[in-house]
Every structure is written in C-alpha cells, then in structure tokens.
Amino acid sequence: MDIRIHRGNVIQNTATMAYRNLLKTIHNPDQLMDVVIQPVLFMLMFGYLFGGAIAGGVKAYLPTIVPGILIQTMLSAASGSGAQIREDLDSGVFDRFKSLPMARIAPLAGQLFADSLRLLIAAITSLTTGYLMGWRPGVGLGWVVAIGLLAIFMGWVLSWVFALLGLLAKSAAAVQSVSLMTMLVLSFMSNAFVPMHALTKPLRFIAHLNPVTYVITAIRQILATGSWTHEAWVVLIFGVVIVAIFAPLTVWAYDRN
C-alpha cells in the first residue's frame, strides 16, 4: 500500500511540475520561438536559397531538407531543457521545491515531461512547413506520424543530456552557448542538408561518426520504403542506451545541487 501511494505521489507531483512548466511557457512565449519560428525560417532559407544548387529545384530538395530541419529543430528544442533547469537553479526555486513535501525527482521529471510538448510542436511545425512548400512523402500518413514520433523520442533522449549539462554548468548563458555550438556542429557536420556523397572525404568521415547522420538516414529510409527499417531499430536502441546512461547521471547531479 505504501509503495502504491508513493508511486502515486511521484506521478501526481511530476504532473504538477509539468503543468507549472507549461504555464511558464504560456506566460513567456519567447520560449516557443525556437520551436515555432526557427524551423520555418530554416526551411524557407535552405529550401529557396540552396534547393536549386543542390538538387536542381526546391521540390527536389525537400525530401533531403525536411528530415534534416526536423532533427535540427529537435536538437534546438532539446537544448532548451538545460538552460531552463539552470535558470531555476540560479533563482533558487528548486531549493524551494526540495523543501516542500513532494517527491524530490518531481521538478526535474516535470521539466523533461513538459519538454515533450515543445518537441511535439517543433515536429508539427517542421513537417507542416515542408508540406506547405510542396513536400509530398510517398508513404501514408501513418509513416509520417512514425518518423515524427521517432524524432520526438530522440529529442527527448537528448533532453537528458542537455539537462545534465544544465545541472553541471555555472550559468544559463554557458548552457546556451554550449548548446548552440553542439546543435550547429551536430546538424551541419552530418547529412542533414547535403547528400553524403557531396561531402569531401574528411567531412564524410566526420559525418559517419555523427549520430545525427544515422537518425536522419533512418527517417529518410522510412519515408522512402514505407517500412520500419534496420537503421530505425538501431536508432531506437541507441536512444534507449543513451537514456539508460544519462538519466542516472542527471538524477545524481540533480540530487547534488
């Protein structure tokens, strides 16, 4: 009975903290700019500026750019977790939460759960923008939803990594700087915007080491074949392994703060 009550309290407290973070987002709409405006701007700029040079036209370039912008937006949305956690720590609100009769993990879990909504909005914005520009996947809506969920899952996985960074960093500005550099390196040093064969040998070597390359490749293959491919399973398993490694480290760092 006590175990069931404890679990219920953890779930209830986490839901309350998630609701609190959603209210913060509603009252600070600038926190949604990176998941609403950024994918639209990048899709338009890359599509219309480089579509003709890389693929011969915007429509021909969209099958390449849509998965790339989708994952780049997931990176940007996930990186916001670390900065928000650092801001809460610096303001002392987490210390206040720890003094209340609630599950100690609830503030952290609530933040990461609320981030799922930002990831969902980012995925919808990216895919909708691509569709309005003329992107028409050859598979059914179910597979488009599947690649959206895979992208959201990978964004949530990365949220744990950036949350750990936020707990270990000295300031929110430092988290934002490191997160921005990480996002740019992972997205541009991959096959997100150009075909792999178009890269020089050194860049191709780096892209092959970049995990983002494999996520984007898995999404493109799902959209091309209309089936859950071997690469998609590898990405899914890789995501589970990352959470298994970083979730305990993040909880440890949270308990130390």
CSV table of C-alpha atoms in Angstrom, one decimal:
chain,number,residue,atom,x,y,z
A,1,MET,CA,0.0,0.0,0.0
A,2,ASP,CA,2.8,2.4,1.0
A,3,ILE,CA,4.6,1.7,-2.3
A,4,ARG,CA,1.5,2.3,-4.3
A,5,ILE,CA,0.9,5.6,-2.5
A,6,HIS,CA,4.5,6.7,-3.0
A,7,ARG,CA,4.3,5.9,-6.8
A,8,GLY,CA,1.0,7.8,-7.0
A,9,ASN,CA,2.6,10.8,-5.3
A,10,VAL,CA,5.6,10.8,-7.7
A,11,ILE,CA,3.3,10.7,-10.7
A,12,GLN,CA,1.0,13.4,-9.3
A,13,ASN,CA,3.9,15.6,-8.3
A,14,THR,CA,5.6,15.2,-11.7
A,15,ALA,CA,2.3,16.1,-13.4
A,16,THR,CA,2.0,19.2,-11.2
A,17,MET,CA,5.6,20.3,-12.1
A,18,ALA,CA,5.0,19.6,-15.8
A,19,TYR,CA,1.9,21.8,-15.6
A,20,ARG,CA,3.9,24.5,-13.9
A,21,ASN,CA,6.5,24.5,-16.7
A,22,LEU,CA,3.7,24.6,-19.3
A,23,LEU,CA,2.4,27.7,-17.5
A,24,LYS,CA,5.8,29.3,-17.7
A,25,THR,CA,5.9,28.7,-21.4
A,26,ILE,CA,2.5,30.2,-21.9
A,27,HIS,CA,3.5,33.3,-20.0
A,28,ASN,CA,6.8,33.5,-21.8
A,29,PRO,CA,6.0,32.9,-25.4
A,30,ASP,CA,9.7,33.6,-26.4
A,31,GLN,CA,10.5,30.1,-25.1
A,32,LEU,CA,8.5,28.7,-28.1
A,33,MET,CA,10.2,30.8,-30.7
A,34,ASP,CA,13.0,28.2,-31.3
A,35,VAL,CA,10.4,25.5,-32.0
A,36,VAL,CA,7.9,27.6,-34.0
A,37,ILE,CA,9.9,30.3,-35.9
A,38,GLN,CA,13.2,28.6,-36.3
A,39,PRO,CA,12.0,25.6,-38.3
A,40,VAL,CA,10.0,27.8,-40.6
A,41,LEU,CA,12.9,30.2,-41.2
A,42,PHE,CA,15.5,27.4,-41.8
A,43,MET,CA,13.1,25.5,-44.1
A,44,LEU,CA,12.4,28.6,-46.2
A,45,MET,CA,16.0,29.8,-46.3
A,46,PHE,CA,17.7,26.5,-47.1
A,47,GLY,CA,14.9,25.4,-49.4
A,48,TYR,CA,14.8,28.5,-51.6
A,49,LEU,CA,18.5,29.5,-51.3
A,50,PHE,CA,20.1,26.1,-51.9
A,51,GLY,CA,17.4,23.9,-53.4
A,52,GLY,CA,18.4,24.8,-57.0
A,53,ALA,CA,22.1,24.5,-56.4
A,54,ILE,CA,22.0,21.2,-54.5
A,55,ALA,CA,19.0,19.3,-56.0
A,56,GLY,CA,18.0,21.3,-59.1
A,57,GLY,CA,14.9,22.8,-57.5
A,58,VAL,CA,13.1,23.4,-54.3
A,59,LYS,CA,10.7,20.4,-54.7
A,60,ALA,CA,13.5,18.0,-55.4
A,61,TYR,CA,15.4,19.3,-52.4
A,62,LEU,CA,12.6,18.9,-49.9
A,63,PRO,CA,13.0,15.1,-49.3
A,64,THR,CA,16.5,15.9,-48.2
A,65,ILE,CA,15.9,19.1,-46.2
A,66,VAL,CA,12.7,18.1,-44.4
A,67,PRO,CA,14.2,15.3,-42.3
A,68,GLY,CA,17.3,17.5,-41.7
A,69,ILE,CA,15.4,20.5,-40.4
A,70,LEU,CA,13.2,18.2,-38.4
A,71,ILE,CA,16.1,16.8,-36.5
A,72,GLN,CA,17.9,20.2,-36.2
A,73,THR,CA,14.7,21.6,-34.6
A,74,MET,CA,14.6,18.6,-32.2
A,75,LEU,CA,18.2,19.5,-31.2
A,76,SER,CA,17.3,23.1,-30.6
A,77,ALA,CA,14.2,22.2,-28.6
A,78,ALA,CA,16.0,19.7,-26.5
A,79,SER,CA,18.8,22.1,-25.7
A,80,GLY,CA,16.3,24.4,-24.0
A,81,SER,CA,15.9,21.9,-21.2
A,82,GLY,CA,19.4,22.6,-19.8
A,83,ALA,CA,19.0,26.4,-19.9
A,84,GLN,CA,15.6,26.3,-18.1
A,85,ILE,CA,16.9,24.0,-15.4
A,86,ARG,CA,19.9,26.2,-14.8
A,87,GLU,CA,17.7,29.3,-14.6
A,88,ASP,CA,15.5,27.6,-12.0
A,89,LEU,CA,18.6,26.5,-10.0
A,90,ASP,CA,20.1,30.0,-10.1
A,91,SER,CA,16.8,31.6,-9.0
A,92,GLY,CA,16.6,29.2,-6.0
A,93,VAL,CA,13.2,27.8,-7.0
A,94,PHE,CA,14.5,24.2,-7.0
A,95,ASP,CA,15.7,24.7,-3.4
A,96,ARG,CA,12.2,25.8,-2.5
A,97,PHE,CA,10.7,22.7,-4.2
A,98,LYS,CA,13.0,20.4,-2.3
A,99,SER,CA,11.8,21.9,1.0
A,100,LEU,CA,8.2,21.1,0.1
A,101,PRO,CA,6.5,17.7,0.8
A,102,MET,CA,6.9,16.3,-2.7
A,103,ALA,CA,8.9,13.7,-4.5
A,104,ARG,CA,12.5,15.1,-4.9
A,105,ILE,CA,12.6,14.0,-8.5
A,106,ALA,CA,9.4,15.7,-9.5
A,107,PRO,CA,10.8,19.1,-10.5
A,108,LEU,CA,13.3,17.5,-12.8
A,109,ALA,CA,10.9,14.9,-14.2
A,110,GLY,CA,8.3,17.6,-14.7
A,111,GLN,CA,10.7,19.7,-16.7
A,112,LEU,CA,11.6,16.8,-19.0
A,113,PHE,CA,7.9,15.8,-19.4
A,114,ALA,CA,6.9,19.3,-20.3
A,115,ASP,CA,9.6,19.5,-22.9
A,116,SER,CA,7.8,16.7,-24.8
A,117,LEU,CA,5.2,19.3,-25.7
A,118,ARG,CA,7.8,21.6,-27.1
A,119,LEU,CA,9.2,18.7,-29.1
A,120,LEU,CA,5.7,17.9,-30.4
A,121,ILE,CA,5.1,21.5,-31.5
A,122,ALA,CA,8.6,21.6,-33.2
A,123,ALA,CA,7.9,18.4,-35.1
A,124,ILE,CA,4.4,19.5,-36.3
A,125,THR,CA,5.8,22.9,-37.3
A,126,SER,CA,8.7,21.4,-39.3
A,127,LEU,CA,6.6,18.8,-41.2
A,128,THR,CA,3.8,21.3,-41.8
A,129,THR,CA,6.2,23.9,-43.3
A,130,GLY,CA,7.7,21.3,-45.6
A,131,TYR,CA,4.2,20.2,-46.7
A,132,LEU,CA,3.2,23.8,-47.5
A,133,MET,CA,6.4,24.2,-49.5
A,134,GLY,CA,5.4,21.2,-51.7
A,135,TRP,CA,6.9,18.2,-49.8
A,136,ARG,CA,4.7,15.2,-50.5
A,137,PRO,CA,6.0,11.9,-48.9
A,138,GLY,CA,5.3,8.8,-50.9
A,139,VAL,CA,4.2,6.9,-47.8
A,140,GLY,CA,1.0,7.0,-45.9
A,141,LEU,CA,0.2,9.4,-43.0
A,142,GLY,CA,0.9,6.7,-40.5
A,143,TRP,CA,4.6,6.6,-41.5
A,144,VAL,CA,4.8,10.3,-41.4
A,145,VAL,CA,3.5,10.1,-37.8
A,146,ALA,CA,6.0,7.4,-37.1
A,147,ILE,CA,9.0,9.5,-38.2
A,148,GLY,CA,7.6,12.4,-36.2
A,149,LEU,CA,7.4,10.2,-33.1
A,150,LEU,CA,10.9,8.9,-33.7
A,151,ALA,CA,12.2,12.4,-34.0
A,152,ILE,CA,10.4,13.4,-30.8
A,153,PHE,CA,11.8,10.4,-29.0
A,154,MET,CA,15.3,11.3,-30.0
A,155,GLY,CA,14.7,14.9,-28.9
A,156,TRP,CA,13.5,13.7,-25.5
A,157,VAL,CA,16.6,11.5,-25.3
A,158,LEU,CA,18.8,14.5,-25.9
A,159,SER,CA,16.9,16.4,-23.3
A,160,TRP,CA,18.5,14.2,-20.7
A,161,VAL,CA,22.0,15.1,-22.0
A,162,PHE,CA,21.3,18.8,-22.0
A,163,ALA,CA,19.6,18.6,-18.6
A,164,LEU,CA,22.8,17.1,-17.2
A,165,LEU,CA,24.7,20.0,-18.8
A,166,GLY,CA,22.4,22.5,-17.2
A,167,LEU,CA,22.9,20.9,-13.8
A,168,LEU,CA,26.7,20.9,-14.1
A,169,ALA,CA,27.2,24.3,-15.8
A,170,LYS,CA,27.8,27.5,-13.9
A,171,SER,CA,25.3,29.7,-15.6
A,172,ALA,CA,22.4,29.6,-18.1
A,173,ALA,CA,24.4,31.7,-20.5
A,174,ALA,CA,27.1,29.0,-20.6
A,175,VAL,CA,24.5,26.3,-21.2
A,176,GLN,CA,23.0,28.3,-24.1
A,177,SER,CA,26.4,28.8,-25.6
A,178,VAL,CA,27.5,25.2,-25.4
A,179,SER,CA,24.0,24.0,-26.6
A,180,LEU,CA,24.1,26.3,-29.6
A,181,MET,CA,27.6,25.1,-30.6
A,182,THR,CA,26.6,21.5,-30.1
A,183,MET,CA,23.4,21.9,-32.2
A,184,LEU,CA,25.4,23.6,-35.1
A,185,VAL,CA,28.1,21.0,-35.1
A,186,LEU,CA,25.8,18.0,-35.0
A,187,SER,CA,23.4,19.3,-37.6
A,188,PHE,CA,25.9,20.8,-40.1
A,189,MET,CA,28.5,18.1,-39.8
A,190,SER,CA,26.0,15.5,-41.0
A,191,ASN,CA,23.9,14.6,-44.0
A,192,ALA,CA,21.1,16.9,-42.9
A,193,PHE,CA,21.4,19.4,-45.7
A,194,VAL,CA,23.5,17.8,-48.4
A,195,PRO,CA,23.8,14.2,-49.7
A,196,MET,CA,26.6,12.2,-48.1
A,197,HIS,CA,28.4,11.7,-51.5
A,198,ALA,CA,28.6,15.5,-51.9
A,199,LEU,CA,30.8,15.9,-48.9
A,200,THR,CA,34.6,15.9,-49.1
A,201,LYS,CA,36.3,12.8,-47.7
A,202,PRO,CA,37.3,14.4,-44.3
A,203,LEU,CA,33.7,15.8,-43.8
A,204,ARG,CA,32.3,12.5,-44.9
A,205,PHE,CA,34.4,10.7,-42.3
A,206,ILE,CA,33.2,13.1,-39.6
A,207,ALA,CA,29.6,12.7,-40.7
A,208,HIS,CA,29.8,9.0,-40.4
A,209,LEU,CA,30.8,9.4,-36.8
A,210,ASN,CA,27.9,11.8,-36.1
A,211,PRO,CA,24.9,10.1,-34.6
A,212,VAL,CA,22.6,12.6,-36.1
A,213,THR,CA,23.5,11.2,-39.5
A,214,TYR,CA,22.1,7.9,-38.6
A,215,VAL,CA,18.8,9.4,-37.3
A,216,ILE,CA,18.3,11.4,-40.4
A,217,THR,CA,19.2,8.3,-42.6
A,218,ALA,CA,16.7,6.2,-40.7
A,219,ILE,CA,13.9,8.8,-41.2
A,220,ARG,CA,14.7,9.1,-44.9
A,221,GLN,CA,14.6,5.3,-45.4
A,222,ILE,CA,11.3,5.0,-43.6
A,223,LEU,CA,9.8,7.7,-45.9
A,224,ALA,CA,11.3,6.0,-48.9
A,225,THR,CA,10.3,2.4,-48.2
A,226,GLY,CA,7.2,2.8,-46.0
A,227,SER,CA,8.6,0.3,-43.5
A,228,TRP,CA,10.4,0.2,-40.2
A,229,THR,CA,14.0,-0.3,-41.3
A,230,HIS,CA,17.0,-1.9,-39.6
A,231,GLU,CA,18.5,1.6,-39.2
A,232,ALA,CA,15.4,2.8,-37.4
A,233,TRP,CA,15.7,-0.1,-34.9
A,234,VAL,CA,19.4,0.8,-34.4
A,235,VAL,CA,18.4,4.5,-33.7
A,236,LEU,CA,15.7,3.4,-31.3
A,237,ILE,CA,18.0,1.1,-29.3
A,238,PHE,CA,20.8,3.7,-29.3
A,239,GLY,CA,18.3,6.2,-27.8
A,240,VAL,CA,17.3,3.8,-25.1
A,241,VAL,CA,21.0,3.2,-24.2
A,242,ILE,CA,21.6,7.0,-24.0
A,243,VAL,CA,18.7,7.4,-21.6
A,244,ALA,CA,20.0,4.4,-19.5
A,245,ILE,CA,23.4,6.2,-19.2
A,246,PHE,CA,22.4,9.8,-18.8
A,247,ALA,CA,19.2,9.5,-16.8
A,248,PRO,CA,21.0,8.2,-13.6
A,249,LEU,CA,23.8,10.8,-14.1
A,250,THR,CA,21.3,13.6,-14.4
A,251,VAL,CA,19.4,12.4,-11.3
A,252,TRP,CA,22.7,12.2,-9.4
A,253,ALA,CA,23.7,15.7,-10.5
A,254,TYR,CA,20.3,17.0,-9.5
A,255,ASP,CA,20.5,15.4,-6.1
A,256,ARG,CA,23.9,17.1,-5.5
A,257,ASN,CA,22.6,20.6,-6.4
